[in-house]
C-alpha cells in the first residue's frame, strides 16, 4: 500500500517492512517546514496499522539522503516565536523517530548533512552507501544542530561531535563507520535491499521483545535537555550572525560574522 497524500515523503508499506523516502530529489531532499509533521504522522500511522514491524528511511534519487534543512526557508521565519515553534517542531520529529515503537533503519544513500545527519542519529540502526557522507555544518550560517548536539556525544563521542559541529567537518562512510555513526557500509547499488533485509530480520523477532528492547536501550535518553537546545538555537536564530550566514548562503558568498 502506498500513501500518496504526503508532499515531502512517500511511504510504501507492502509487508512487514515499510519504506519511507524523503522525496525532494531535485533539492537533494532538503527538509522544508512541511516535512516535520508529515514524518510524525507517517510514523504514527505505521505504528497503528498492525502490520508493519520495521521502517526503513532513505532518500529519493541517487545523490542524497537529505542535504538538511531548507536554509532559504529559515529566513522566512518571522520573529522569535515563529523560530522557536519551528525548532520545537523539528525536535518533536527527531523524538518521534527515536521513540517510535517500531525500529527505524536509516539507509543513507548519499549526502546526510545538517538535519539529514540528525535524522540518521535519531534512527536505531544506520546502513550507509559507500558513496555516503555526513556533516553538521550549521556553524557556517551561525547555528548549531539542535538535535545533533544532544545525540552526537552518545552515538560517536564528544570529540567527534565537536569535530563535526564546531569545525563543520564532513566524514565519509568509512569514517562514519569507524566512529559509530554507521553500523555497516555497503555497496551503493545494494543499499536499499540490504536495509530492507535487515528490517525483515528484525520483523521476524517477537514484536514485544523488539519494542521493549528498544525502550530499554534508550532508557538513558534525557528529554529534559531538549528545552535547553530549543532556547539556545532560538537565541542563535535571532542573532545578526545567523541573518548574515543565511544571506551569505543564498547569495553564494563567504559570510562576514561579527559575533553578535
PDB file of C-alpha atoms in Angstrom:
ATOM      1  CA  UNK A   1       0.000   0.000   0.000  1.00  0.00           C
ATOM      2  CA  UNK A   2       1.300   3.463  -0.894  1.00  0.00           C
ATOM      3  CA  UNK A   3       0.186   6.582   0.968  1.00  0.00           C
ATOM      4  CA  UNK A   4       0.098   9.328  -1.665  1.00  0.00           C
ATOM      5  CA  UNK A   5      -1.199  12.297   0.314  1.00  0.00           C
ATOM      6  CA  UNK A   6       2.188  13.439   1.582  1.00  0.00           C
ATOM      7  CA  UNK A   7       4.091  16.130  -0.293  1.00  0.00           C
ATOM      8  CA  UNK A   8       7.561  15.741   1.238  1.00  0.00           C
ATOM      9  CA  UNK A   9       7.786  11.968   1.643  1.00  0.00           C
ATOM     10  CA  UNK A  10       6.495   8.769   0.077  1.00  0.00           C
ATOM     11  CA  UNK A  11       5.512   5.771   2.177  1.00  0.00           C
ATOM     12  CA  UNK A  12       5.351   2.228   0.823  1.00  0.00           C
ATOM     13  CA  UNK A  13       4.091  -0.452   3.186  1.00  0.00           C
ATOM     14  CA  UNK A  14       3.751  -3.715   1.288  1.00  0.00           C
ATOM     15  CA  UNK A  15       4.641  -6.148   4.075  1.00  0.00           C
ATOM     16  CA  UNK A  16       6.284  -6.128   7.476  1.00  0.00           C
ATOM     17  CA  UNK A  17       8.861  -3.512   6.404  1.00  0.00           C
ATOM     18  CA  UNK A  18       7.682  -0.055   5.359  1.00  0.00           C
ATOM     19  CA  UNK A  19       9.978   2.197   3.327  1.00  0.00           C
ATOM     20  CA  UNK A  20       9.798   5.975   3.726  1.00  0.00           C
ATOM     21  CA  UNK A  21      11.560   8.044   1.079  1.00  0.00           C
ATOM     22  CA  UNK A  22      12.449  11.669   1.695  1.00  0.00           C
ATOM     23  CA  UNK A  23      11.079  12.811  -1.628  1.00  0.00           C
ATOM     24  CA  UNK A  24      12.550  16.051  -2.964  1.00  0.00           C
ATOM     25  CA  UNK A  25      15.378  14.671  -5.086  1.00  0.00           C
ATOM     26  CA  UNK A  26      15.600  17.831  -7.190  1.00  0.00           C
ATOM     27  CA  UNK A  27      16.548  19.675  -3.952  1.00  0.00           C
ATOM     28  CA  UNK A  28      18.695  16.854  -2.524  1.00  0.00           C
ATOM     29  CA  UNK A  29      15.760  16.026  -0.236  1.00  0.00           C
ATOM     30  CA  UNK A  30      16.102  19.266   1.722  1.00  0.00           C
ATOM     31  CA  UNK A  31      13.731  19.362   4.679  1.00  0.00           C
ATOM     32  CA  UNK A  32      11.027  22.018   4.446  1.00  0.00           C
ATOM     33  CA  UNK A  33       8.690  23.193   7.190  1.00  0.00           C
ATOM     34  CA  UNK A  34       6.056  20.767   5.879  1.00  0.00           C
ATOM     35  CA  UNK A  35       8.323  17.734   6.270  1.00  0.00           C
ATOM     36  CA  UNK A  36       8.378  17.568  10.054  1.00  0.00           C
ATOM     37  CA  UNK A  37       4.654  16.990  10.788  1.00  0.00           C
ATOM     38  CA  UNK A  38       4.329  14.677   7.771  1.00  0.00           C
ATOM     39  CA  UNK A  39       7.121  12.473   9.089  1.00  0.00           C
ATOM     40  CA  UNK A  40       5.491  12.230  12.517  1.00  0.00           C
ATOM     41  CA  UNK A  41       2.110  11.391  11.003  1.00  0.00           C
ATOM     42  CA  UNK A  42       3.591   8.693   8.771  1.00  0.00           C
ATOM     43  CA  UNK A  43       5.326   7.004  11.701  1.00  0.00           C
ATOM     44  CA  UNK A  44       2.163   7.156  13.816  1.00  0.00           C
ATOM     45  CA  UNK A  45       0.152   5.510  11.022  1.00  0.00           C
ATOM     46  CA  UNK A  46       2.700   2.748  10.594  1.00  0.00           C
ATOM     47  CA  UNK A  47       2.783   2.104  14.344  1.00  0.00           C
ATOM     48  CA  UNK A  48      -1.010   1.786  14.360  1.00  0.00           C
ATOM     49  CA  UNK A  49      -1.547  -0.319  11.233  1.00  0.00           C
ATOM     50  CA  UNK A  50      -0.975  -3.682  12.955  1.00  0.00           C
ATOM     51  CA  UNK A  51       1.127  -4.981  10.049  1.00  0.00           C
ATOM     52  CA  UNK A  52       4.357  -3.000   9.932  1.00  0.00           C
ATOM     53  CA  UNK A  53       7.170  -4.361  12.107  1.00  0.00           C
ATOM     54  CA  UNK A  54      10.083  -2.184  10.945  1.00  0.00           C
ATOM     55  CA  UNK A  55      10.694   1.030   8.994  1.00  0.00           C
ATOM     56  CA  UNK A  56      13.447   1.907   6.536  1.00  0.00           C
ATOM     57  CA  UNK A  57      14.121   5.609   5.988  1.00  0.00           C
ATOM     58  CA  UNK A  58      16.031   6.642   2.871  1.00  0.00           C
ATOM     59  CA  UNK A  59      16.344   9.411   0.307  1.00  0.00           C
ATOM     60  CA  UNK A  60      14.802   9.602  -3.148  1.00  0.00           C
ATOM     61  CA  UNK A  61      17.204   9.846  -6.047  1.00  0.00           C
ATOM     62  CA  UNK A  62      20.818   8.797  -6.269  1.00  0.00           C
ATOM     63  CA  UNK A  63      22.716  11.607  -4.556  1.00  0.00           C
ATOM     64  CA  UNK A  64      21.278  12.492  -1.173  1.00  0.00           C
ATOM     65  CA  UNK A  65      19.673  11.060   1.915  1.00  0.00           C
ATOM     66  CA  UNK A  66      18.990  14.669   2.857  1.00  0.00           C
ATOM     67  CA  UNK A  67      21.110  17.763   2.406  1.00  0.00           C
ATOM     68  CA  UNK A  68      19.485  19.175   5.559  1.00  0.00           C
ATOM     69  CA  UNK A  69      17.085  21.970   6.306  1.00  0.00           C
ATOM     70  CA  UNK A  70      15.817  24.321   3.623  1.00  0.00           C
ATOM     71  CA  UNK A  71      18.098  27.215   4.605  1.00  0.00           C
ATOM     72  CA  UNK A  72      16.326  29.782   2.471  1.00  0.00           C
ATOM     73  CA  UNK A  73      13.150  28.942   4.399  1.00  0.00           C
ATOM     74  CA  UNK A  74      14.824  29.821   7.717  1.00  0.00           C
ATOM     75  CA  UNK A  75      14.978  33.424   6.616  1.00  0.00           C
ATOM     76  CA  UNK A  76      11.204  33.482   6.174  1.00  0.00           C
ATOM     77  CA  UNK A  77      10.535  32.728   9.859  1.00  0.00           C
ATOM     78  CA  UNK A  78       9.255  35.986  11.323  1.00  0.00           C
ATOM     79  CA  UNK A  79      10.169  36.657  14.935  1.00  0.00           C
ATOM     80  CA  UNK A  80      11.390  34.622  17.878  1.00  0.00           C
ATOM     81  CA  UNK A  81       8.038  32.886  18.444  1.00  0.00           C
ATOM     82  CA  UNK A  82       7.942  31.503  14.905  1.00  0.00           C
ATOM     83  CA  UNK A  83      11.562  30.412  15.120  1.00  0.00           C
ATOM     84  CA  UNK A  84      11.001  28.710  18.472  1.00  0.00           C
ATOM     85  CA  UNK A  85       7.892  26.945  17.139  1.00  0.00           C
ATOM     86  CA  UNK A  86       9.793  25.713  14.095  1.00  0.00           C
ATOM     87  CA  UNK A  87      12.698  24.414  16.174  1.00  0.00           C
ATOM     88  CA  UNK A  88      10.261  22.702  18.562  1.00  0.00           C
ATOM     89  CA  UNK A  89       8.589  21.008  15.580  1.00  0.00           C
ATOM     90  CA  UNK A  90      11.951  19.681  14.399  1.00  0.00           C
ATOM     91  CA  UNK A  91      12.820  18.353  17.850  1.00  0.00           C
ATOM     92  CA  UNK A  92       9.400  16.666  18.143  1.00  0.00           C
ATOM     93  CA  UNK A  93      10.071  14.840  14.891  1.00  0.00           C
ATOM     94  CA  UNK A  94      13.516  13.639  15.899  1.00  0.00           C
ATOM     95  CA  UNK A  95      11.955  12.395  19.141  1.00  0.00           C
ATOM     96  CA  UNK A  96       9.184  10.652  17.175  1.00  0.00           C
ATOM     97  CA  UNK A  97      11.800   8.723  15.196  1.00  0.00           C
ATOM     98  CA  UNK A  98      13.818   7.912  18.307  1.00  0.00           C
ATOM     99  CA  UNK A  99      10.754   6.886  20.352  1.00  0.00           C
ATOM    100  CA  UNK A 100       8.830   5.128  17.568  1.00  0.00           C
ATOM    101  CA  UNK A 101       7.582   1.751  18.787  1.00  0.00           C
ATOM    102  CA  UNK A 102       8.907   0.308  15.536  1.00  0.00           C
ATOM    103  CA  UNK A 103      12.643   0.018  14.858  1.00  0.00           C
ATOM    104  CA  UNK A 104      13.759   2.575  12.276  1.00  0.00           C
ATOM    105  CA  UNK A 105      16.690   1.773   9.977  1.00  0.00           C
ATOM    106  CA  UNK A 106      18.369   4.624   8.107  1.00  0.00           C
ATOM    107  CA  UNK A 107      19.593   3.713   4.614  1.00  0.00           C
ATOM    108  CA  UNK A 108      21.873   6.648   3.872  1.00  0.00           C
ATOM    109  CA  UNK A 109      22.285   6.759   0.104  1.00  0.00           C
ATOM    110  CA  UNK A 110      24.328   9.947  -0.285  1.00  0.00           C
ATOM    111  CA  UNK A 111      24.700  13.304   1.439  1.00  0.00           C
ATOM    112  CA  UNK A 112      23.419  13.368   5.026  1.00  0.00           C
ATOM    113  CA  UNK A 113      24.036  16.945   6.049  1.00  0.00           C
ATOM    114  CA  UNK A 114      22.544  19.038   8.832  1.00  0.00           C
ATOM    115  CA  UNK A 115      19.058  17.781   9.581  1.00  0.00           C
ATOM    116  CA  UNK A 116      19.739  14.753   7.386  1.00  0.00           C
ATOM    117  CA  UNK A 117      22.631  13.725   9.629  1.00  0.00           C
ATOM    118  CA  UNK A 118      20.442  14.371  12.674  1.00  0.00           C
ATOM    119  CA  UNK A 119      17.762  12.079  11.243  1.00  0.00           C
ATOM    120  CA  UNK A 120      20.361   9.329  10.964  1.00  0.00           C
ATOM    121  CA  UNK A 121      21.340   9.950  14.595  1.00  0.00           C
ATOM    122  CA  UNK A 122      17.686   9.555  15.615  1.00  0.00           C
ATOM    123  CA  UNK A 123      17.328   6.177  13.870  1.00  0.00           C
ATOM    124  CA  UNK A 124      18.001   2.883  15.632  1.00  0.00           C
ATOM    125  CA  UNK A 125      20.439   1.485  13.060  1.00  0.00           C
ATOM    126  CA  UNK A 126      22.289   3.114  10.172  1.00  0.00           C
ATOM    127  CA  UNK A 127      23.404   1.466   6.946  1.00  0.00           C
ATOM    128  CA  UNK A 128      25.329   3.669   4.534  1.00  0.00           C
ATOM    129  CA  UNK A 129      26.158   3.506   0.876  1.00  0.00           C
ATOM    130  CA  UNK A 130      29.875   3.583   0.131  1.00  0.00           C
ATOM    131  CA  UNK A 131      29.098   6.948  -1.510  1.00  0.00           C
ATOM    132  CA  UNK A 132      27.525   8.439   1.631  1.00  0.00           C
ATOM    133  CA  UNK A 133      28.940  11.353   3.575  1.00  0.00           C
ATOM    134  CA  UNK A 134      27.870  13.061   6.779  1.00  0.00           C
ATOM    135  CA  UNK A 135      28.171  16.612   8.102  1.00  0.00           C
ATOM    136  CA  UNK A 136      26.594  19.006  10.584  1.00  0.00           C
ATOM    137  CA  UNK A 137      27.811  22.327   9.134  1.00  0.00           C
ATOM    138  CA  UNK A 138      25.265  24.683  10.712  1.00  0.00           C
ATOM    139  CA  UNK A 139      28.007  26.826  12.271  1.00  0.00           C
ATOM    140  CA  UNK A 140      28.681  28.117   8.751  1.00  0.00           C
ATOM    141  CA  UNK A 141      25.387  30.015   8.953  1.00  0.00           C
ATOM    142  CA  UNK A 142      25.621  30.904  12.653  1.00  0.00           C
ATOM    143  CA  UNK A 143      23.626  27.975  14.082  1.00  0.00           C
ATOM    144  CA  UNK A 144      24.127  24.602  15.750  1.00  0.00           C
ATOM    145  CA  UNK A 145      22.259  21.343  15.040  1.00  0.00           C
ATOM    146  CA  UNK A 146      19.761  21.342  17.906  1.00  0.00           C
ATOM    147  CA  UNK A 147      19.323  17.569  17.987  1.00  0.00           C
ATOM    148  CA  UNK A 148      22.799  16.636  16.793  1.00  0.00           C
ATOM    149  CA  UNK A 149      24.488  18.361  19.730  1.00  0.00           C
ATOM    150  CA  UNK A 150      22.303  16.288  22.077  1.00  0.00           C
ATOM    151  CA  UNK A 151      22.681  12.848  20.469  1.00  0.00           C
ATOM    152  CA  UNK A 152      26.052  13.059  18.780  1.00  0.00           C
ATOM    153  CA  UNK A 153      28.063  12.632  22.013  1.00  0.00           C
ATOM    154  CA  UNK A 154      26.178   9.454  22.965  1.00  0.00           C
ATOM    155  CA  UNK A 155      26.482   7.931  19.495  1.00  0.00           C
ATOM    156  CA  UNK A 156      30.022   8.865  18.463  1.00  0.00           C
ATOM    157  CA  UNK A 157      31.574  10.659  21.443  1.00  0.00           C
ATOM    158  CA  UNK A 158      32.062  14.278  22.398  1.00  0.00           C
ATOM    159  CA  UNK A 159      35.208  14.923  20.393  1.00  0.00           C
ATOM    160  CA  UNK A 160      33.877  13.607  17.087  1.00  0.00           C
ATOM    161  CA  UNK A 161      30.699  15.594  17.671  1.00  0.00           C
ATOM    162  CA  UNK A 162      32.799  18.706  18.206  1.00  0.00           C
ATOM    163  CA  UNK A 163      34.794  17.886  15.060  1.00  0.00           C
ATOM    164  CA  UNK A 164      31.590  17.859  13.047  1.00  0.00           C
ATOM    165  CA  UNK A 165      29.707  20.668  14.818  1.00  0.00           C
ATOM    166  CA  UNK A 166      32.415  23.207  15.644  1.00  0.00           C
ATOM    167  CA  UNK A 167      34.657  22.670  12.635  1.00  0.00           C
ATOM    168  CA  UNK A 168      31.842  21.678  10.273  1.00  0.00           C
ATOM    169  CA  UNK A 169      33.947  18.751   9.054  1.00  0.00           C
ATOM    170  CA  UNK A 170      32.466  16.207   6.656  1.00  0.00           C
ATOM    171  CA  UNK A 171      33.107  12.490   7.230  1.00  0.00           C
ATOM    172  CA  UNK A 172      32.823   9.811   4.581  1.00  0.00           C
ATOM    173  CA  UNK A 173      31.035   6.489   5.013  1.00  0.00           C
ATOM    174  CA  UNK A 174      34.119   4.569   6.123  1.00  0.00           C
ATOM    175  CA  UNK A 175      34.984   7.181   8.755  1.00  0.00           C
ATOM    176  CA  UNK A 176      31.355   7.286   9.904  1.00  0.00           C
ATOM    177  CA  UNK A 177      31.504   3.535  10.474  1.00  0.00           C
ATOM    178  CA  UNK A 178      34.722   3.822  12.488  1.00  0.00           C
ATOM    179  CA  UNK A 179      33.269   6.445  14.834  1.00  0.00           C
ATOM    180  CA  UNK A 180      29.971   4.606  15.382  1.00  0.00           C
ATOM    181  CA  UNK A 181      27.662   6.855  13.396  1.00  0.00           C
ATOM    182  CA  UNK A 182      27.138   3.997  10.903  1.00  0.00           C
ATOM    183  CA  UNK A 183      26.875   0.289  11.701  1.00  0.00           C
ATOM    184  CA  UNK A 184      27.633  -1.015   8.215  1.00  0.00           C
ATOM    185  CA  UNK A 185      28.820   0.355   4.862  1.00  0.00           C
ATOM    186  CA  UNK A 186      27.510  -1.481   1.796  1.00  0.00           C
ATOM    187  CA  UNK A 187      27.810  -1.081  -1.981  1.00  0.00           C
ATOM    188  CA  UNK A 188      25.653   1.780  -3.207  1.00  0.00           C
ATOM    189  CA  UNK A 189      23.537  -0.353  -5.538  1.00  0.00           C
ATOM    190  CA  UNK A 190      22.604  -2.866  -2.817  1.00  0.00           C
ATOM    191  CA  UNK A 191      21.881  -0.384  -0.016  1.00  0.00           C
ATOM    192  CA  UNK A 192      18.090  -0.403  -0.043  1.00  0.00           C
ATOM    193  CA  UNK A 193      17.881  -4.172  -0.489  1.00  0.00           C
ATOM    194  CA  UNK A 194      20.218  -4.713   2.454  1.00  0.00           C
ATOM    195  CA  UNK A 195      18.321  -2.223   4.619  1.00  0.00           C
ATOM    196  CA  UNK A 196      15.004  -3.941   3.847  1.00  0.00           C
ATOM    197  CA  UNK A 197      16.601  -7.343   4.544  1.00  0.00           C
ATOM    198  CA  UNK A 198      17.756  -6.028   7.917  1.00  0.00           C
ATOM    199  CA  UNK A 199      14.241  -4.771   8.607  1.00  0.00           C
ATOM    200  CA  UNK A 200      12.837  -8.180   7.670  1.00  0.00           C
ATOM    201  CA  UNK A 201      15.251  -9.892  10.039  1.00  0.00           C
ATOM    202  CA  UNK A 202      14.073  -7.634  12.856  1.00  0.00           C
ATOM    203  CA  UNK A 203      10.442  -8.207  11.814  1.00  0.00           C
ATOM    204  CA  UNK A 204      10.844 -11.953  12.352  1.00  0.00           C
ATOM    205  CA  UNK A 205      11.667 -11.386  16.027  1.00  0.00           C
ATOM    206  CA  UNK A 206       8.972 -11.161  18.709  1.00  0.00           C
ATOM    207  CA  UNK A 207       7.495  -7.674  18.300  1.00  0.00           C
ATOM    208  CA  UNK A 208       7.023  -7.037  22.013  1.00  0.00           C
ATOM    209  CA  UNK A 209      10.627  -8.033  22.677  1.00  0.00           C
ATOM    210  CA  UNK A 210      11.812  -5.642  19.953  1.00  0.00           C
ATOM    211  CA  UNK A 211       9.703  -2.824  21.350  1.00  0.00           C
ATOM    212  CA  UNK A 212      10.796  -3.359  24.944  1.00  0.00           C
ATOM    213  CA  UNK A 213      14.400  -3.860  23.904  1.00  0.00           C
ATOM    214  CA  UNK A 214      14.420  -0.524  22.081  1.00  0.00           C
ATOM    215  CA  UNK A 215      12.817   1.217  25.057  1.00  0.00           C
ATOM    216  CA  UNK A 216      15.318  -0.263  27.500  1.00  0.00           C
ATOM    217  CA  UNK A 217      18.342   0.614  25.378  1.00  0.00           C
ATOM    218  CA  UNK A 218      17.016   4.184  25.078  1.00  0.00           C
ATOM    219  CA  UNK A 219      16.218   4.436  28.785  1.00  0.00           C
ATOM    220  CA  UNK A 220      19.030   6.909  29.440  1.00  0.00           C
ATOM    221  CA  UNK A 221      17.712   9.452  26.938  1.00  0.00           C
ATOM    222  CA  UNK A 222      17.058  12.730  28.730  1.00  0.00           C
ATOM    223  CA  UNK A 223      14.104  14.540  27.206  1.00  0.00           C
ATOM    224  CA  UNK A 224      14.558  17.498  29.555  1.00  0.00           C
ATOM    225  CA  UNK A 225      17.666  18.587  27.682  1.00  0.00           C
ATOM    226  CA  UNK A 226      15.637  19.442  24.598  1.00  0.00           C
ATOM    227  CA  UNK A 227      14.338  22.536  26.386  1.00  0.00           C
ATOM    228  CA  UNK A 228      17.861  23.915  26.652  1.00  0.00           C
ATOM    229  CA  UNK A 229      18.526  23.094  22.999  1.00  0.00           C
ATOM    230  CA  UNK A 230      15.294  24.793  21.955  1.00  0.00           C
ATOM    231  CA  UNK A 231      16.106  28.036  23.756  1.00  0.00           C
ATOM    232  CA  UNK A 232      19.769  28.041  22.679  1.00  0.00           C
ATOM    233  CA  UNK A 233      19.006  27.521  18.987  1.00  0.00           C
ATOM    234  CA  UNK A 234      16.179  30.077  19.083  1.00  0.00           C
ATOM    235  CA  UNK A 235      18.619  32.586  20.588  1.00  0.00           C
ATOM    236  CA  UNK A 236      21.106  31.913  17.781  1.00  0.00           C
ATOM    237  CA  UNK A 237      18.393  32.267  15.148  1.00  0.00           C
ATOM    238  CA  UNK A 238      17.773  35.818  16.392  1.00  0.00           C
ATOM    239  CA  UNK A 239      21.409  36.925  16.056  1.00  0.00           C
ATOM    240  CA  UNK A 240      22.879  39.163  13.378  1.00  0.00           C
ATOM    241  CA  UNK A 241      25.418  36.442  12.593  1.00  0.00           C
ATOM    242  CA  UNK A 242      22.673  33.973  11.627  1.00  0.00           C
ATOM    243  CA  UNK A 243      20.974  36.568   9.432  1.00  0.00           C
ATOM    244  CA  UNK A 244      24.341  37.174   7.765  1.00  0.00           C
ATOM    245  CA  UNK A 245      25.016  33.448   7.426  1.00  0.00           C
ATOM    246  CA  UNK A 246      21.690  32.805   5.727  1.00  0.00           C
ATOM    247  CA  UNK A 247      22.129  35.825   3.440  1.00  0.00           C
ATOM    248  CA  UNK A 248      25.637  34.691   2.505  1.00  0.00           C
ATOM    249  CA  UNK A 249      24.408  31.176   1.772  1.00  0.00           C
ATOM    250  CA  UNK A 250      21.618  32.368  -0.510  1.00  0.00           C
ATOM    251  CA  UNK A 251      23.931  34.882  -2.209  1.00  0.00           C
ATOM    252  CA  UNK A 252      26.695  32.244  -2.583  1.00  0.00           C
ATOM    253  CA  UNK A 253      29.403  34.315  -0.872  1.00  0.00           C
ATOM    254  CA  UNK A 254      31.537  33.893   2.264  1.00  0.00           C
ATOM    255  CA  UNK A 255      29.806  35.121   5.450  1.00  0.00           C
ATOM    256  CA  UNK A 256      31.178  38.052   7.465  1.00  0.00           C
ATOM    257  CA  UNK A 257      30.499  37.132  11.098  1.00  0.00           C
ATOM    258  CA  UNK A 258      30.856  39.721  13.859  1.00  0.00           C
ATOM    259  CA  UNK A 259      29.945  37.718  16.973  1.00  0.00           C
ATOM    260  CA  UNK A 260      26.640  39.427  17.624  1.00  0.00           C
TER     261      UNK A 260
END
